[in-house]
């Protein structure tokens, strides 16, 4: 599907508003546990949206909501899982960091770096089944120094597996700035160690992300092996919603807010007269209504029974 800039904006606005609603659920203690939000990452997921087939796989991280939306996981069971309802993706027992939607070939893991070998598994399965599906493993910049990152890319390169590793470089792994742990100017240039294409893209620009993703998908789908993409972005909120974020100075946080990708896309559309402000408002109102309806429906679901806590934990192989 070909997206125009207003389509990207709609998707980005939906992602942002979805997470703002989830944030309210956390603040009102309707949602329990940690919440890692993707404010500032929206253009990356929106750039990917509409380009993946249902049969392609996407394995995400602890910061997964936007990727689930990009992979077309329906909003009602997604909300229901986050709001701990038995109608959720995992019957309300997985929650924010354990989203599994096998029929959409989507899931996420809170173990840093573990998304990549899991995505490699999907890529291997596609190869064994002789299907031209692609698997995308997402990681943050913190995940790129795990052994799993290297081992997965190395194996995928040797076996020419259909794996795209997408690094969302938001410059921080919790409180650790990237310059303290990554010696090269970019992460994309690590691709030469595996003799595969490495692509660096501005992750605040959904059109640039879509172009890069298309090139990577074409390469990988045609059997030429893996691609490493680094998409740069800024983490606009704290690492998680209980983090005091005292390790970043005020001016840096203000700079990150001023480079809000939604604001940049909105300004671009207004400057180029692609949309006027009334049209943008219409898009926003439609999205808000869609999300309000989805959340309302999701919250009709019951909370899971405590007696169900130990069901669905292991697969019954008998
Ligand atoms: C193996 C492992 N080690 C440590 C943690 C704790 N932890 C959770 S998120 C995180 C930082 C992740 O940073 P990054 O990969 O850059 O992703 P971001 O949070 O910036 O999106 C860490 C160390 C973990 N979840 N898993």
mmCIF file of C-alpha atoms and ligand atoms in Angstrom:
data_model
loop_
_atom_site.group_PDB
_atom_site.id
_atom_site.type_symbol
_atom_site.label_atom_id
_atom_site.label_comp_id
_atom_site.label_asym_id
_atom_site.label_seq_id
_atom_site.Cartn_x
_atom_site.Cartn_y
_atom_site.Cartn_z
ATOM 1 C CA UNK A 1 0.000 0.000 0.000
ATOM 2 C CA UNK A 2 1.317 3.459 -0.920
ATOM 3 C CA UNK A 3 1.102 5.946 1.926
ATOM 4 C CA UNK A 4 0.968 9.704 1.446
ATOM 5 C CA UNK A 5 2.207 12.150 4.090
ATOM 6 C CA UNK A 6 -1.311 12.607 5.571
ATOM 7 C CA UNK A 7 -1.548 8.787 5.861
ATOM 8 C CA UNK A 8 1.718 8.704 7.771
ATOM 9 C CA UNK A 9 0.527 11.545 9.957
ATOM 10 C CA UNK A 10 -2.711 9.712 10.697
ATOM 11 C CA UNK A 11 -0.787 6.583 11.702
ATOM 12 C CA UNK A 12 1.688 8.551 13.811
ATOM 13 C CA UNK A 13 -1.111 10.464 15.507
ATOM 14 C CA UNK A 14 -2.934 7.205 16.176
ATOM 15 C CA UNK A 15 0.213 5.718 17.717
ATOM 16 C CA UNK A 16 0.817 8.776 19.902
ATOM 17 C CA UNK A 17 -2.804 9.012 21.041
ATOM 18 C CA UNK A 18 -2.967 5.260 21.683
ATOM 19 C CA UNK A 19 0.018 5.579 23.999
ATOM 20 C CA UNK A 20 -1.368 8.697 25.684
ATOM 21 C CA UNK A 21 -4.484 6.669 26.522
ATOM 22 C CA UNK A 22 -2.316 3.850 27.846
ATOM 23 C CA UNK A 23 -0.393 6.402 29.895
ATOM 24 C CA UNK A 24 -3.643 7.549 31.509
ATOM 25 C CA UNK A 25 -4.396 3.901 32.326
ATOM 26 C CA UNK A 26 -1.034 3.704 34.095
ATOM 27 C CA UNK A 27 -1.609 6.947 35.982
ATOM 28 C CA UNK A 28 -5.041 5.812 37.177
ATOM 29 C CA UNK A 29 -3.538 2.422 38.208
ATOM 30 C CA UNK A 30 -5.867 0.625 35.807
ATOM 31 C CA UNK A 31 -2.666 -0.681 34.227
ATOM 32 C CA UNK A 32 -0.039 -2.073 36.578
ATOM 33 C CA UNK A 33 3.703 -2.515 36.154
ATOM 34 C CA UNK A 34 6.255 -0.758 34.002
ATOM 35 C CA UNK A 35 5.317 1.203 30.899
ATOM 36 C CA UNK A 36 7.837 2.045 28.189
ATOM 37 C CA UNK A 37 6.357 4.484 25.706
ATOM 38 C CA UNK A 38 7.559 5.256 22.205
ATOM 39 C CA UNK A 39 6.985 9.016 22.073
ATOM 40 C CA UNK A 40 9.501 10.223 19.483
ATOM 41 C CA UNK A 41 9.719 6.838 17.708
ATOM 42 C CA UNK A 42 6.436 7.069 15.772
ATOM 43 C CA UNK A 43 7.843 7.896 12.329
ATOM 44 C CA UNK A 44 9.810 4.638 12.297
ATOM 45 C CA UNK A 45 6.829 2.400 12.984
ATOM 46 C CA UNK A 46 4.563 4.483 10.740
ATOM 47 C CA UNK A 47 7.132 4.292 7.931
ATOM 48 C CA UNK A 48 6.947 0.513 8.190
ATOM 49 C CA UNK A 49 3.161 0.299 8.428
ATOM 50 C CA UNK A 50 1.440 -1.001 5.323
ATOM 51 C CA UNK A 51 4.663 -2.475 3.909
ATOM 52 C CA UNK A 52 4.641 -5.765 5.736
ATOM 53 C CA UNK A 53 2.576 -8.796 4.822
ATOM 54 C CA UNK A 54 0.585 -10.604 7.470
ATOM 55 C CA UNK A 55 2.878 -13.576 6.922
ATOM 56 C CA UNK A 56 6.009 -11.464 7.549
ATOM 57 C CA UNK A 57 7.165 -11.515 11.161
ATOM 58 C CA UNK A 58 8.004 -8.659 13.490
ATOM 59 C CA UNK A 59 9.594 -9.217 16.875
ATOM 60 C CA UNK A 60 9.764 -6.145 19.062
ATOM 61 C CA UNK A 61 11.211 -5.063 22.392
ATOM 62 C CA UNK A 62 9.966 -3.662 25.699
ATOM 63 C CA UNK A 63 8.931 -0.552 23.675
ATOM 64 C CA UNK A 64 6.510 -2.441 21.470
ATOM 65 C CA UNK A 65 3.120 -0.746 21.156
ATOM 66 C CA UNK A 66 3.915 1.154 17.973
ATOM 67 C CA UNK A 67 5.287 -1.943 16.262
ATOM 68 C CA UNK A 68 2.157 -3.911 17.129
ATOM 69 C CA UNK A 69 0.073 -1.187 15.491
ATOM 70 C CA UNK A 70 2.390 -1.137 12.457
ATOM 71 C CA UNK A 71 1.937 -4.922 12.152
ATOM 72 C CA UNK A 72 -1.863 -4.430 12.049
ATOM 73 C CA UNK A 73 -2.525 -6.114 15.379
ATOM 74 C CA UNK A 74 -6.154 -5.039 16.013
ATOM 75 C CA UNK A 75 -6.578 -2.211 18.498
ATOM 76 C CA UNK A 76 -9.290 -3.768 20.677
ATOM 77 C CA UNK A 77 -7.393 -6.911 21.829
ATOM 78 C CA UNK A 78 -4.208 -4.828 22.037
ATOM 79 C CA UNK A 79 -5.860 -2.306 24.358
ATOM 80 C CA UNK A 80 -7.554 -5.175 26.206
ATOM 81 C CA UNK A 81 -4.198 -6.827 26.902
ATOM 82 C CA UNK A 82 -2.669 -3.604 28.169
ATOM 83 C CA UNK A 83 -5.726 -2.906 30.306
ATOM 84 C CA UNK A 84 -5.470 -6.464 31.704
ATOM 85 C CA UNK A 85 -8.714 -7.890 30.297
ATOM 86 C CA UNK A 86 -9.343 -11.552 29.528
ATOM 87 C CA UNK A 87 -10.285 -10.521 25.978
ATOM 88 C CA UNK A 88 -6.710 -9.309 25.452
ATOM 89 C CA UNK A 89 -4.086 -10.854 23.174
ATOM 90 C CA UNK A 90 -2.808 -13.008 26.044
ATOM 91 C CA UNK A 91 -6.040 -13.088 28.058
ATOM 92 C CA UNK A 92 -4.824 -10.079 30.043
ATOM 93 C CA UNK A 93 -2.045 -12.062 31.680
ATOM 94 C CA UNK A 94 0.909 -10.873 29.610
ATOM 95 C CA UNK A 95 0.527 -7.120 29.716
ATOM 96 C CA UNK A 96 2.612 -4.399 28.176
ATOM 97 C CA UNK A 97 5.914 -6.264 27.763
ATOM 98 C CA UNK A 98 4.467 -9.621 26.716
ATOM 99 C CA UNK A 99 2.328 -9.028 23.669
ATOM 100 C CA UNK A 100 1.825 -12.144 21.553
ATOM 101 C CA UNK A 101 -0.267 -12.133 18.388
ATOM 102 C CA UNK A 102 0.783 -15.341 16.589
ATOM 103 C CA UNK A 103 -1.807 -14.961 13.817
ATOM 104 C CA UNK A 104 -0.143 -11.627 12.930
ATOM 105 C CA UNK A 105 3.361 -13.060 13.403
ATOM 106 C CA UNK A 106 4.020 -10.410 16.000
ATOM 107 C CA UNK A 107 5.410 -10.589 19.482
ATOM 108 C CA UNK A 108 7.750 -8.762 21.783
ATOM 109 C CA UNK A 109 10.224 -9.536 24.538
ATOM 110 C CA UNK A 110 11.450 -7.513 27.505
ATOM 111 C CA UNK A 111 14.856 -9.206 27.362
ATOM 112 C CA UNK A 112 17.187 -6.722 25.705
ATOM 113 C CA UNK A 113 18.692 -8.174 22.515
ATOM 114 C CA UNK A 114 16.450 -11.276 22.562
ATOM 115 C CA UNK A 115 14.135 -10.002 19.842
ATOM 116 C CA UNK A 116 16.839 -10.554 17.228
ATOM 117 C CA UNK A 117 17.459 -14.320 17.627
ATOM 118 C CA UNK A 118 13.675 -14.768 17.873
ATOM 119 C CA UNK A 119 13.285 -12.902 14.572
ATOM 120 C CA UNK A 120 16.111 -15.030 13.184
ATOM 121 C CA UNK A 121 14.017 -18.085 14.062
ATOM 122 C CA UNK A 122 11.134 -16.747 11.988
ATOM 123 C CA UNK A 123 13.575 -16.026 9.139
ATOM 124 C CA UNK A 124 14.934 -19.561 9.339
ATOM 125 C CA UNK A 125 11.386 -20.964 9.330
ATOM 126 C CA UNK A 126 10.559 -18.958 6.185
ATOM 127 C CA UNK A 127 13.676 -20.341 4.499
ATOM 128 C CA UNK A 128 12.921 -23.945 5.530
ATOM 129 C CA UNK A 129 9.344 -23.574 4.245
ATOM 130 C CA UNK A 130 10.608 -21.973 1.014
ATOM 131 C CA UNK A 131 8.410 -18.921 1.552
ATOM 132 C CA UNK A 132 9.441 -15.394 0.607
ATOM 133 C CA UNK A 133 8.408 -13.961 3.964
ATOM 134 C CA UNK A 134 10.675 -11.536 5.777
ATOM 135 C CA UNK A 135 11.321 -11.264 9.490
ATOM 136 C CA UNK A 136 12.096 -8.002 11.245
ATOM 137 C CA UNK A 137 13.877 -7.969 14.575
ATOM 138 C CA UNK A 138 13.718 -4.617 16.333
ATOM 139 C CA UNK A 139 16.204 -3.530 18.959
ATOM 140 C CA UNK A 140 17.223 -0.328 20.679
ATOM 141 C CA UNK A 141 20.787 0.961 20.603
ATOM 142 C CA UNK A 142 21.300 -0.774 23.972
ATOM 143 C CA UNK A 143 20.609 -4.160 22.387
ATOM 144 C CA UNK A 144 23.338 -3.901 19.776
ATOM 145 C CA UNK A 145 26.124 -4.793 22.194
ATOM 146 C CA UNK A 146 24.635 -8.148 23.110
ATOM 147 C CA UNK A 147 26.112 -11.356 21.778
ATOM 148 C CA UNK A 148 22.690 -12.206 20.373
ATOM 149 C CA UNK A 149 22.883 -9.225 17.972
ATOM 150 C CA UNK A 150 26.216 -10.370 16.552
ATOM 151 C CA UNK A 151 25.428 -14.091 16.469
ATOM 152 C CA UNK A 152 22.083 -13.541 14.744
ATOM 153 C CA UNK A 153 23.434 -11.231 12.063
ATOM 154 C CA UNK A 154 26.414 -13.478 11.478
ATOM 155 C CA UNK A 155 24.268 -16.589 11.041
ATOM 156 C CA UNK A 156 21.701 -14.760 8.908
ATOM 157 C CA UNK A 157 24.488 -13.458 6.654
ATOM 158 C CA UNK A 158 26.162 -16.850 6.281
ATOM 159 C CA UNK A 159 22.869 -18.590 5.475
ATOM 160 C CA UNK A 160 21.357 -15.610 3.598
ATOM 161 C CA UNK A 161 18.264 -15.669 5.784
ATOM 162 C CA UNK A 162 15.454 -13.127 5.229
ATOM 163 C CA UNK A 163 16.169 -11.067 8.358
ATOM 164 C CA UNK A 164 16.025 -7.286 8.738
ATOM 165 C CA UNK A 165 17.495 -5.980 11.962
ATOM 166 C CA UNK A 166 15.994 -2.591 12.726
ATOM 167 C CA UNK A 167 17.885 -0.595 15.338
ATOM 168 C CA UNK A 168 15.918 2.269 16.824
ATOM 169 C CA UNK A 169 18.765 4.463 17.988
ATOM 170 C CA UNK A 170 17.257 6.922 20.470
ATOM 171 C CA UNK A 171 20.731 7.724 21.873
ATOM 172 C CA UNK A 172 20.081 6.215 25.311
ATOM 173 C CA UNK A 173 19.856 2.788 26.912
ATOM 174 C CA UNK A 174 18.023 3.843 30.067
ATOM 175 C CA UNK A 175 20.605 6.358 31.386
ATOM 176 C CA UNK A 176 23.584 5.264 29.266
ATOM 177 C CA UNK A 177 24.352 7.595 26.336
ATOM 178 C CA UNK A 178 25.298 5.774 23.173
ATOM 179 C CA UNK A 179 28.698 7.487 22.901
ATOM 180 C CA UNK A 180 29.830 5.684 26.052
ATOM 181 C CA UNK A 181 29.179 2.195 24.705
ATOM 182 C CA UNK A 182 29.373 2.289 20.908
ATOM 183 C CA UNK A 183 32.805 3.165 19.470
ATOM 184 C CA UNK A 184 31.755 3.728 15.840
ATOM 185 C CA UNK A 185 30.008 6.879 14.560
ATOM 186 C CA UNK A 186 27.026 4.797 13.440
ATOM 187 C CA UNK A 187 25.601 1.368 14.173
ATOM 188 C CA UNK A 188 24.698 0.839 10.505
ATOM 189 C CA UNK A 189 28.392 0.652 9.584
ATOM 190 C CA UNK A 190 28.697 -2.573 11.576
ATOM 191 C CA UNK A 191 27.033 -4.209 8.572
ATOM 192 C CA UNK A 192 30.404 -4.444 6.823
ATOM 193 C CA UNK A 193 31.457 -6.990 9.473
ATOM 194 C CA UNK A 194 28.763 -9.285 8.056
ATOM 195 C CA UNK A 195 29.179 -8.250 4.410
ATOM 196 C CA UNK A 196 25.523 -7.155 4.242
ATOM 197 C CA UNK A 197 23.883 -3.812 3.389
ATOM 198 C CA UNK A 198 23.764 -1.270 6.213
ATOM 199 C CA UNK A 199 21.305 1.616 5.969
ATOM 200 C CA UNK A 200 21.156 4.736 8.104
ATOM 201 C CA UNK A 201 17.903 6.675 8.091
ATOM 202 C CA UNK A 202 16.411 9.689 9.835
ATOM 203 C CA UNK A 203 13.765 8.034 11.989
ATOM 204 C CA UNK A 204 11.821 11.260 12.392
ATOM 205 C CA UNK A 205 10.910 11.204 8.691
ATOM 206 C CA UNK A 206 8.314 8.518 7.852
ATOM 207 C CA UNK A 207 8.829 8.871 4.089
ATOM 208 C CA UNK A 208 12.582 8.312 4.437
ATOM 209 C CA UNK A 209 11.927 5.302 6.680
ATOM 210 C CA UNK A 210 9.472 3.867 4.140
ATOM 211 C CA UNK A 211 11.981 4.284 1.280
ATOM 212 C CA UNK A 212 14.697 2.578 3.315
ATOM 213 C CA UNK A 213 12.385 -0.193 4.441
ATOM 214 C CA UNK A 214 11.252 -0.810 0.867
ATOM 215 C CA UNK A 215 14.845 -1.162 -0.312
ATOM 216 C CA UNK A 216 15.615 -3.520 2.570
ATOM 217 C CA UNK A 217 12.457 -5.586 2.004
ATOM 218 C CA UNK A 218 13.142 -5.898 -1.732
ATOM 219 C CA UNK A 219 16.688 -7.052 -1.030
ATOM 220 C CA UNK A 220 15.755 -9.525 1.668
ATOM 221 C CA UNK A 221 12.596 -10.871 0.038
ATOM 222 C CA UNK A 222 14.498 -11.654 -3.134
ATOM 223 C CA UNK A 223 16.771 -14.055 -1.247
ATOM 224 C CA UNK A 224 19.846 -11.827 -0.985
ATOM 225 C CA UNK A 225 20.085 -12.140 2.780
ATOM 226 C CA UNK A 226 19.851 -9.831 5.783
ATOM 227 C CA UNK A 227 19.973 -6.043 6.073
ATOM 228 C CA UNK A 228 20.884 -3.859 9.029
ATOM 229 C CA UNK A 229 18.912 -0.625 9.366
ATOM 230 C CA UNK A 230 19.681 2.077 11.895
ATOM 231 C CA UNK A 231 16.878 4.595 12.341
ATOM 232 C CA UNK A 232 17.807 7.567 14.495
ATOM 233 C CA UNK A 233 15.221 9.081 16.811
ATOM 234 C CA UNK A 234 14.846 10.837 20.134
ATOM 235 C CA UNK A 235 13.268 9.346 23.227
ATOM 236 C CA UNK A 236 10.900 12.102 24.298
ATOM 237 C CA UNK A 237 9.845 10.581 27.609
ATOM 238 C CA UNK A 238 11.766 8.928 30.427
ATOM 239 C CA UNK A 239 12.931 5.340 29.877
ATOM 240 C CA UNK A 240 9.809 4.105 31.667
ATOM 241 C CA UNK A 241 7.006 5.946 33.372
ATOM 242 C CA UNK A 242 8.517 5.660 36.868
ATOM 243 C CA UNK A 243 11.979 6.825 35.817
ATOM 244 C CA UNK A 244 12.855 10.298 37.180
ATOM 245 C CA UNK A 245 15.098 10.914 34.150
ATOM 246 C CA UNK A 246 17.660 12.873 36.189
ATOM 247 C CA UNK A 247 20.518 11.847 33.890
ATOM 248 C CA UNK A 248 19.492 14.173 31.042
ATOM 249 C CA UNK A 249 19.781 17.938 31.389
ATOM 250 C CA UNK A 250 16.820 20.260 30.873
ATOM 251 C CA UNK A 251 18.145 21.729 27.618
ATOM 252 C CA UNK A 252 18.578 18.278 26.097
ATOM 253 C CA UNK A 253 15.043 17.288 27.056
ATOM 254 C CA UNK A 254 13.739 20.551 25.588
ATOM 255 C CA UNK A 255 15.663 19.905 22.382
ATOM 256 C CA UNK A 256 14.108 16.431 22.144
ATOM 257 C CA UNK A 257 10.603 17.891 22.624
ATOM 258 C CA UNK A 258 11.208 20.515 19.947
ATOM 259 C CA UNK A 259 12.092 17.767 17.449
ATOM 260 C CA UNK A 260 8.832 15.883 18.003
ATOM 261 C CA UNK A 261 8.347 13.920 14.739
ATOM 262 C CA UNK A 262 4.597 14.602 14.739
ATOM 263 C CA UNK A 263 5.287 18.317 14.863
ATOM 264 C CA UNK A 264 7.839 18.017 12.053
ATOM 265 C CA UNK A 265 5.424 16.120 9.789
ATOM 266 C CA UNK A 266 2.591 18.546 10.589
ATOM 267 C CA UNK A 267 4.824 21.533 9.752
ATOM 268 C CA UNK A 268 5.961 19.912 6.511
ATOM 269 C CA UNK A 269 2.368 19.322 5.384
ATOM 270 C CA UNK A 270 1.332 22.891 6.225
ATOM 271 C CA UNK A 271 4.408 24.476 4.612
ATOM 272 C CA UNK A 272 3.984 22.452 1.425
ATOM 273 C CA UNK A 273 0.195 23.037 1.454
ATOM 274 C CA UNK A 274 -0.432 19.292 1.457
ATOM 275 C CA UNK A 275 -3.041 19.802 4.183
ATOM 276 C CA UNK A 276 -4.501 22.814 5.925
ATOM 277 C CA UNK A 277 -5.097 22.969 9.661
ATOM 278 C CA UNK A 278 -8.815 22.079 9.343
ATOM 279 C CA UNK A 279 -7.933 18.918 7.442
ATOM 280 C CA UNK A 280 -5.380 18.000 10.106
ATOM 281 C CA UNK A 281 -7.977 18.548 12.786
ATOM 282 C CA UNK A 282 -10.395 16.269 10.930
ATOM 283 C CA UNK A 283 -7.761 13.523 10.774
ATOM 284 C CA UNK A 284 -7.083 13.920 14.487
ATOM 285 C CA UNK A 285 -10.761 13.886 15.459
ATOM 286 C CA UNK A 286 -11.395 10.726 13.415
ATOM 287 C CA UNK A 287 -8.435 8.999 15.065
ATOM 288 C CA UNK A 288 -9.502 10.053 18.573
ATOM 289 C CA UNK A 289 -12.999 8.699 17.962
ATOM 290 C CA UNK A 290 -11.649 5.399 16.591
ATOM 291 C CA UNK A 291 -9.416 4.981 19.639
ATOM 292 C CA UNK A 292 -12.076 5.977 22.145
ATOM 293 C CA UNK A 293 -14.434 3.378 20.668
ATOM 294 C CA UNK A 294 -11.696 0.734 20.696
ATOM 295 C CA UNK A 295 -10.776 1.426 24.321
ATOM 296 C CA UNK A 296 -14.400 1.434 25.385
ATOM 297 C CA UNK A 297 -14.935 -1.936 23.729
ATOM 298 C CA UNK A 298 -11.713 -3.329 25.203
ATOM 299 C CA UNK A 299 -12.683 -2.286 28.718
ATOM 300 C CA UNK A 300 -15.985 -4.195 28.450
ATOM 301 C CA UNK A 301 -13.851 -7.326 28.887
ATOM 302 C CA UNK A 302 -13.632 -8.849 32.354
ATOM 303 C CA UNK A 303 -10.442 -9.017 34.390
ATOM 304 C CA UNK A 304 -8.960 -12.534 34.300
ATOM 305 C CA UNK A 305 -9.943 -14.888 37.116
ATOM 306 C CA UNK A 306 -7.095 -15.549 39.595
ATOM 307 C CA UNK A 307 -7.805 -19.267 39.141
ATOM 308 C CA UNK A 308 -6.660 -18.858 35.508
ATOM 309 C CA UNK A 309 -3.179 -17.651 36.516
ATOM 310 C CA UNK A 310 -1.497 -20.956 35.737
ATOM 311 C CA UNK A 311 -3.360 -21.843 32.549
ATOM 312 C CA UNK A 312 -1.722 -21.163 29.153
ATOM 313 C CA UNK A 313 1.705 -21.138 30.771
ATOM 314 C CA UNK A 314 3.019 -24.237 28.992
ATOM 315 C CA UNK A 315 2.111 -25.664 25.605
ATOM 316 C CA UNK A 316 0.299 -28.976 25.870
ATOM 317 C CA UNK A 317 2.200 -31.216 23.474
ATOM 318 C CA UNK A 318 0.054 -34.332 24.073
HETATM 319 C C1 LIG B 1 19.206 -8.854 29.070
HETATM 320 C C2 LIG B 1 18.659 -7.631 29.757
HETATM 321 N N1 LIG B 1 19.485 -6.826 30.447
HETATM 322 C C3 LIG B 1 19.022 -5.716 31.058
HETATM 323 C C4 LIG B 1 17.682 -5.411 30.984
HETATM 324 C C5 LIG B 1 17.159 -4.142 31.638
HETATM 325 N N2 LIG B 1 16.826 -3.157 30.614
HETATM 326 C C6 LIG B 1 15.562 -2.968 30.212
HETATM 327 S S1 LIG B 1 15.458 -1.863 28.981
HETATM 328 C C7 LIG B 1 17.116 -1.594 28.994
HETATM 329 C C8 LIG B 1 17.754 -0.598 28.062
HETATM 330 C C9 LIG B 1 17.394 -0.820 26.665
HETATM 331 O O1 LIG B 1 17.921 0.203 25.890
HETATM 332 P P1 LIG B 1 17.740 0.210 24.336
HETATM 333 O O2 LIG B 1 18.053 -1.133 23.777
HETATM 334 O O3 LIG B 1 18.560 1.331 23.810
HETATM 335 O O4 LIG B 1 16.209 0.461 24.120
HETATM 336 P P2 LIG B 1 15.330 1.747 24.515
HETATM 337 O O5 LIG B 1 14.877 1.507 25.919
HETATM 338 O O6 LIG B 1 16.195 2.943 24.398
HETATM 339 O O7 LIG B 1 14.198 1.725 23.563
HETATM 340 C C10 LIG B 1 17.736 -2.393 29.934
HETATM 341 C C11 LIG B 1 19.190 -2.416 30.191
HETATM 342 C C12 LIG B 1 16.839 -6.278 30.269
HETATM 343 N N3 LIG B 1 15.534 -6.034 30.145
HETATM 344 N N4 LIG B 1 17.344 -7.361 29.631
#
